[in-house]
PDB file of C-alpha atoms in Angstrom:
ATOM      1  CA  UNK L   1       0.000   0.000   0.000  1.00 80.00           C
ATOM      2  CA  UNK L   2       2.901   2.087  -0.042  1.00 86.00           C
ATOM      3  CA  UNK L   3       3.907   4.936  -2.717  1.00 88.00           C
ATOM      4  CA  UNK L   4       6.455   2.959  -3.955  1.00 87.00           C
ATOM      5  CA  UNK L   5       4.655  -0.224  -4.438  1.00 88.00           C
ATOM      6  CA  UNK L   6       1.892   2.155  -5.750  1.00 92.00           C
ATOM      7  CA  UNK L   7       4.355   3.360  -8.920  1.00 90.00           C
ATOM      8  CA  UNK L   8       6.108  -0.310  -8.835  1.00 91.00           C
ATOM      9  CA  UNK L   9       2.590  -1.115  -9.649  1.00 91.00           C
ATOM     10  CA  UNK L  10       1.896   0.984 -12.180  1.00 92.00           C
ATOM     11  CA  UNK L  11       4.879   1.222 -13.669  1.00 93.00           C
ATOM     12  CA  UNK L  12       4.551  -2.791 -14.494  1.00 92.00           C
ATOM     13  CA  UNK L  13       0.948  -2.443 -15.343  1.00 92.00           C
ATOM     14  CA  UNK L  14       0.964   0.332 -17.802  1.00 92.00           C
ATOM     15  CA  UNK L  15       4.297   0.428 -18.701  1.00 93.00           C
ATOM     16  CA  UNK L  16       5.992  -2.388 -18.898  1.00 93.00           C
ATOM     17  CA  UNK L  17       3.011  -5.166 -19.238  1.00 92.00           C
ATOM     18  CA  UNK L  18       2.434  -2.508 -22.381  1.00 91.00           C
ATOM     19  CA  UNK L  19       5.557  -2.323 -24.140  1.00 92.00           C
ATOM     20  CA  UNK L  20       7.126  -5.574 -23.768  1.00 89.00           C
ATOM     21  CA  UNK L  21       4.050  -8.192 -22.478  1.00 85.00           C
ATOM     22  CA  UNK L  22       4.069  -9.223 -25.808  1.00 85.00           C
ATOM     23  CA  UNK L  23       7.208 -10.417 -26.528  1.00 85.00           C
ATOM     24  CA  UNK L  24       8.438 -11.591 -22.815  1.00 87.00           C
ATOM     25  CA  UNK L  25       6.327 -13.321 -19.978  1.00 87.00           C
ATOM     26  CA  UNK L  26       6.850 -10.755 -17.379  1.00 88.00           C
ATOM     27  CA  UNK L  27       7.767 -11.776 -13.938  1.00 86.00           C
ATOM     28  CA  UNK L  28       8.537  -9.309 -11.022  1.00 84.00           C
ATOM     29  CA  UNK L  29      10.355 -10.875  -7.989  1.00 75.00           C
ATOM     30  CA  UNK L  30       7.472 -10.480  -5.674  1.00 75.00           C
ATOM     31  CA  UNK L  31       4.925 -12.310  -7.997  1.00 77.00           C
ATOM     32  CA  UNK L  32       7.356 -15.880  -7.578  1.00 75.00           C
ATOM     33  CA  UNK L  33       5.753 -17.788  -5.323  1.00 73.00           C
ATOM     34  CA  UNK L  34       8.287 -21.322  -6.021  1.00 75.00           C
ATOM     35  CA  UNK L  35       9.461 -22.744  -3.193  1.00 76.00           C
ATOM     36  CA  UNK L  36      13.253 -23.039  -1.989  1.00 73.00           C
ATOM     37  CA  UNK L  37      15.079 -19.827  -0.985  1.00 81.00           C
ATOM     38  CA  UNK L  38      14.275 -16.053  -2.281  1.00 81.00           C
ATOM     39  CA  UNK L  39      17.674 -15.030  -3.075  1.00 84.00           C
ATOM     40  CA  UNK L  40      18.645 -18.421  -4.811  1.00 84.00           C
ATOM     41  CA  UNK L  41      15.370 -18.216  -7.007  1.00 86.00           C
ATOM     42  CA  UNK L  42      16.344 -14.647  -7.623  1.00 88.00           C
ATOM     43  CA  UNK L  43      19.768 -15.257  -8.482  1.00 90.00           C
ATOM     44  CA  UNK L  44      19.040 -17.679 -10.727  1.00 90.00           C
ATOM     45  CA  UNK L  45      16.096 -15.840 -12.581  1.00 90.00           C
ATOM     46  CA  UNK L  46      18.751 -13.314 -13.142  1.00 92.00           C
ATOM     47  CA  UNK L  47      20.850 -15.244 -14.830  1.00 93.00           C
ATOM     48  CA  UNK L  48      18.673 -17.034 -16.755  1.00 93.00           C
ATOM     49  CA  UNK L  49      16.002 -14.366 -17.961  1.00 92.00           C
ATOM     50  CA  UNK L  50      16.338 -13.438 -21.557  1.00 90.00           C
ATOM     51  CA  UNK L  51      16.212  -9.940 -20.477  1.00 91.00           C
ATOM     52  CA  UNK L  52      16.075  -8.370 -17.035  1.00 93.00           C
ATOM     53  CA  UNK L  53      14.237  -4.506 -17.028  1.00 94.00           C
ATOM     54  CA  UNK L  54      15.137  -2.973 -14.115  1.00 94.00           C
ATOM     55  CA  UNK L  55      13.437   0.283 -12.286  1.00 95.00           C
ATOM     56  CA  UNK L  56      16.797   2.087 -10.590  1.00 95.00           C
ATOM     57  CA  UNK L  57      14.157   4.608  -8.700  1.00 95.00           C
ATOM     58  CA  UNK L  58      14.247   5.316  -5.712  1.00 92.00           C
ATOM     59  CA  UNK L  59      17.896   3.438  -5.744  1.00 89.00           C
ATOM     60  CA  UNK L  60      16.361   0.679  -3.858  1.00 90.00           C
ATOM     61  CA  UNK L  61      19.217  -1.737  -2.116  1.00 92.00           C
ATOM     62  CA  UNK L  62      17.786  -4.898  -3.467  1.00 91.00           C
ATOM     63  CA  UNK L  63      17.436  -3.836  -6.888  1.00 92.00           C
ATOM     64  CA  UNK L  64      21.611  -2.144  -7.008  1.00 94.00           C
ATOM     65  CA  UNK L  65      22.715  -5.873  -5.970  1.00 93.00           C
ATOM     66  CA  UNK L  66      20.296  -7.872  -8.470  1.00 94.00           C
ATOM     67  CA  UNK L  67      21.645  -5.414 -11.746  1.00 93.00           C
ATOM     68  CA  UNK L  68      24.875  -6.142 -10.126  1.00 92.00           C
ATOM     69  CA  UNK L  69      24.754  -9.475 -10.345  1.00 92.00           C
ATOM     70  CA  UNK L  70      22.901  -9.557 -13.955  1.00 91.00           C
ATOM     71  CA  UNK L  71      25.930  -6.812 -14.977  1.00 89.00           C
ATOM     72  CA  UNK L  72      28.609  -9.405 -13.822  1.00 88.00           C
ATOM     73  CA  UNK L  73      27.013 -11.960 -16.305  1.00 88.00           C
ATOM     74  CA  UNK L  74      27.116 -10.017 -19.079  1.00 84.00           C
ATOM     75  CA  UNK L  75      23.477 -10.644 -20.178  1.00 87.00           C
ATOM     76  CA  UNK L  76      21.065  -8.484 -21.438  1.00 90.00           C
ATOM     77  CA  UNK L  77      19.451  -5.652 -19.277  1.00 90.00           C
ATOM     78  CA  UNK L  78      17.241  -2.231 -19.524  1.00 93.00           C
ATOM     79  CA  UNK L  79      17.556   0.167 -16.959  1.00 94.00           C
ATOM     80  CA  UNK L  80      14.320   2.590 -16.552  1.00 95.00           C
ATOM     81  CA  UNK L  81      14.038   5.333 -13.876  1.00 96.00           C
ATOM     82  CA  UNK L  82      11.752   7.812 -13.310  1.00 94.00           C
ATOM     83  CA  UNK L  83      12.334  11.454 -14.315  1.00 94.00           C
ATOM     84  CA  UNK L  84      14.309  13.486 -11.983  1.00 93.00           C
ATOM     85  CA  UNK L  85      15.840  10.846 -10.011  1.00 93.00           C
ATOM     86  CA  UNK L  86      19.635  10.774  -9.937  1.00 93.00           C
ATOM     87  CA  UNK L  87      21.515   7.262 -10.460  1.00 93.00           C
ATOM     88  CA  UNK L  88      24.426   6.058  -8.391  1.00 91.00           C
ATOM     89  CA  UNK L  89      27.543   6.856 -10.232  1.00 89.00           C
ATOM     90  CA  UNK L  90      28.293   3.134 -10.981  1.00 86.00           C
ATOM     91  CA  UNK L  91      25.138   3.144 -13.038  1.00 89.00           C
ATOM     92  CA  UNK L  92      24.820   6.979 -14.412  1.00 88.00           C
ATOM     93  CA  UNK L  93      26.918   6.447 -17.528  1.00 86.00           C
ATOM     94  CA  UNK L  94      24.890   3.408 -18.799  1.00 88.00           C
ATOM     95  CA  UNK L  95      21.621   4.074 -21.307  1.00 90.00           C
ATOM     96  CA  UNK L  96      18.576   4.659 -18.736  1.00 94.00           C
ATOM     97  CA  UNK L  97      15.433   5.434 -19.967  1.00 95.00           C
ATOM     98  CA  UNK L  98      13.244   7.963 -17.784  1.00 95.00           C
ATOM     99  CA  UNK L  99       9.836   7.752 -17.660  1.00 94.00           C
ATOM    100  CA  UNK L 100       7.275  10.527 -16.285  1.00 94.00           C
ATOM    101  CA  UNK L 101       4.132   8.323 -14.627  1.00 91.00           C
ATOM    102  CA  UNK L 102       2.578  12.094 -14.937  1.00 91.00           C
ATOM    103  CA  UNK L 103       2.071  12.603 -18.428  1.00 92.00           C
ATOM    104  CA  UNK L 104       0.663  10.618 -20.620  1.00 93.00           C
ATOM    105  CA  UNK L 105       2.707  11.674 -23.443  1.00 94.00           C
ATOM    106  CA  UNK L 106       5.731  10.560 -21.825  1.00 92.00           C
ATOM    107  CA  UNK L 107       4.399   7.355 -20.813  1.00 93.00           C
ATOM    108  CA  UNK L 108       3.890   6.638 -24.452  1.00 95.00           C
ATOM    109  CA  UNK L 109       7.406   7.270 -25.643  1.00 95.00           C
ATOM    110  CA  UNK L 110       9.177   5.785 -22.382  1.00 94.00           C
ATOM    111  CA  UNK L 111       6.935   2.134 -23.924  1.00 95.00           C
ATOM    112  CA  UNK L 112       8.129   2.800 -27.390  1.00 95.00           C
ATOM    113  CA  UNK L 113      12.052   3.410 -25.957  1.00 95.00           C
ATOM    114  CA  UNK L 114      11.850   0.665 -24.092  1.00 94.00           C
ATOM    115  CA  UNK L 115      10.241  -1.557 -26.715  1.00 93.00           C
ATOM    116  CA  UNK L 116      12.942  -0.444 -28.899  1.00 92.00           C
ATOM    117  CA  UNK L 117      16.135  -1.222 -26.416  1.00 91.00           C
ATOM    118  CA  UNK L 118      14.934  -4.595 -25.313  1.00 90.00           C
ATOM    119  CA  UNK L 119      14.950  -5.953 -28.797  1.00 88.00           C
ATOM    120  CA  UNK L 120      18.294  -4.010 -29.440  1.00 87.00           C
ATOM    121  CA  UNK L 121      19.786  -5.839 -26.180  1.00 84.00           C
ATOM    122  CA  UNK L 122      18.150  -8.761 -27.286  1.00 83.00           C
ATOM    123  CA  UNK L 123      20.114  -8.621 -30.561  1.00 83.00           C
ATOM    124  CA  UNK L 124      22.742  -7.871 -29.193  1.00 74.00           C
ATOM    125  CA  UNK L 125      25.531 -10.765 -29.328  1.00 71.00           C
ATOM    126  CA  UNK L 126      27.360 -10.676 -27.425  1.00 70.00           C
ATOM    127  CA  UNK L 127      25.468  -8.514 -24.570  1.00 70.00           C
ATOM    128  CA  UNK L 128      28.446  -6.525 -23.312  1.00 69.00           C
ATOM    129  CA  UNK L 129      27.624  -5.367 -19.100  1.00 75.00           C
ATOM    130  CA  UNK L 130      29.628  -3.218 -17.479  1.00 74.00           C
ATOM    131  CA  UNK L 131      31.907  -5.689 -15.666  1.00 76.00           C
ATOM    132  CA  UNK L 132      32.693  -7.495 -18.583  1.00 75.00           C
ATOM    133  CA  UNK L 133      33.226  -4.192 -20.751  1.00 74.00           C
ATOM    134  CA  UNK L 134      35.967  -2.976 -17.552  1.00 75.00           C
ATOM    135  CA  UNK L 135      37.760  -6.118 -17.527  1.00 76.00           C
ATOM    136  CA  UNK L 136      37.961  -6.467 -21.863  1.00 74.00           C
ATOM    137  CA  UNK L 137      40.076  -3.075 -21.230  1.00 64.00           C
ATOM    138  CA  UNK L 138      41.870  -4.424 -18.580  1.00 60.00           C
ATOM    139  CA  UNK L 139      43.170  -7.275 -20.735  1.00 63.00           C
ATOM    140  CA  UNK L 140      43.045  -5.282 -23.538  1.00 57.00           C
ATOM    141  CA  UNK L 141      45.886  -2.648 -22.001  1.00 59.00           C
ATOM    142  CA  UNK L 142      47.263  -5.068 -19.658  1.00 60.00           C
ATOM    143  CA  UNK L 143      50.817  -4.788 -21.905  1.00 60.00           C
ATOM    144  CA  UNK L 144      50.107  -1.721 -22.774  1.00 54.00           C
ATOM    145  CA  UNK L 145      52.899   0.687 -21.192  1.00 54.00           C
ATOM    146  CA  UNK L 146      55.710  -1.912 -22.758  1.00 56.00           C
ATOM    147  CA  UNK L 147      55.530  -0.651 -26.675  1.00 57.00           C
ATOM    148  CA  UNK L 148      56.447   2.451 -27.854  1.00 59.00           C
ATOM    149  CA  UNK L 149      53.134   3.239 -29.608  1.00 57.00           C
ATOM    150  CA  UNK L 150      51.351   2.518 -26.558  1.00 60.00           C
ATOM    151  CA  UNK L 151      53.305   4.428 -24.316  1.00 61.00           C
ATOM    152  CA  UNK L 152      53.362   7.017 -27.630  1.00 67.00           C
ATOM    153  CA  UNK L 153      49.135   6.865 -26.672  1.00 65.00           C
ATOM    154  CA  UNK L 154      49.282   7.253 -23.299  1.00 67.00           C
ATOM    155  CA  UNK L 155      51.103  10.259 -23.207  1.00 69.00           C
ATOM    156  CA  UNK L 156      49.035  12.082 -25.296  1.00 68.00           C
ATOM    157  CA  UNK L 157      45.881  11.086 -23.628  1.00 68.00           C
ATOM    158  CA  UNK L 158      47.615  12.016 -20.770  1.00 68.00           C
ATOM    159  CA  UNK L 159      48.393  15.432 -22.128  1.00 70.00           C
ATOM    160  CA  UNK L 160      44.825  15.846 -22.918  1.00 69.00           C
ATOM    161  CA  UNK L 161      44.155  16.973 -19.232  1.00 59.00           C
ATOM    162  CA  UNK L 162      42.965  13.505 -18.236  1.00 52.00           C
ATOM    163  CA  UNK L 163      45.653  13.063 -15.760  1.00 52.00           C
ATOM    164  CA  UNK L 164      47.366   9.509 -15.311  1.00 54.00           C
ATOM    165  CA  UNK L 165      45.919   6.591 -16.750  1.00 52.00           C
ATOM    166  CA  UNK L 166      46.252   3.182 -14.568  1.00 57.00           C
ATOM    167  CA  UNK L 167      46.351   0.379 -16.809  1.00 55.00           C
ATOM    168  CA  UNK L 168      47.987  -1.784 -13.731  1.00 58.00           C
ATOM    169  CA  UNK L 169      50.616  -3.561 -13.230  1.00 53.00           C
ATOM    170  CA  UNK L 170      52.884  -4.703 -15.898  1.00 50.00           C
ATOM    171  CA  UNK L 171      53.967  -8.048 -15.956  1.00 49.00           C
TER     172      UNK L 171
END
């Protein structure tokens, strides 16, 4: 009966259920009713949805760890929020759609945007998440201070005002 669950609600209902109930079986965490242990069932739910869409307001503990944990398997997710909110800095630089449950012209394109990224992250193979996008670089630049036209590139992105760049240790 809270707010919360009040725009969780209707965010689902006439959002969501609208833009994607088509394509996907939607299934919020609360609506599981399997037995065994929540977090297990949730954990695994995240890992094996086809797509996980995931409302970042009100930066709700439980929801940070679960896109956490579908980030760190690098499988397809859509982050929505609502309009003004402001997003953790771990999550601010990846594609959120915001939504405005007060107008009804906004509702309409926040269901076409998000209609049009989950078949985009659907298509998208590989899904590249956050985690595994960090540690591709990491590899990628793991050598990268020991040739000249590496070293060449660092310095001048250094020299672009970015300060130092740490591409770690070099073996």
């Amino acid at each position: 009966g809270s707010d919360d669950r009040k725009r969780a609600d209707d965010v689902l209902k006439h959002v969501l259920r609208e833009a994607v109930g088509e394509f996907f079986d939607i299934v919020r965490a609360d609506e599981v009713g399997d037995p065994g242990t929540i977090s297990g069932d949730i954990i695994a739910r995240l890992y094996n949805a086809d797509l996980v869409v995931a409302d970042l307001t009100g930066t709700n503990p439980n929801v940070m760890y679960e896109v956490g944990i579908r980030h760190s398997f690098s499988r397809p997710i859509v982050q929505i929020c609502q309009t003004g909110e402001n997003l953790p800095f771990d999550l601010a630089d990846e594609r959120t759609i915001f939504y405005d449950l007060t107008s009804l012209d906004e509702i309409a394109d926040a269901k076409d945007r998000i209609s049009r990224s989950t078949r985009r992250a659907i298509d998208a193979r590989p899904f590249s998440a956050p985690v595994v996008r960090a540690l591709e670089l990491d590899t990628l630049f793991a050598d990268a201070e020991s040739t000249p036209l590496s070293r060449s590139l660092i310095e001048k992105l250094e020299d672009l005002g970015s300060g130092p760049i740490d591409f770690g240790s070099a073996a």
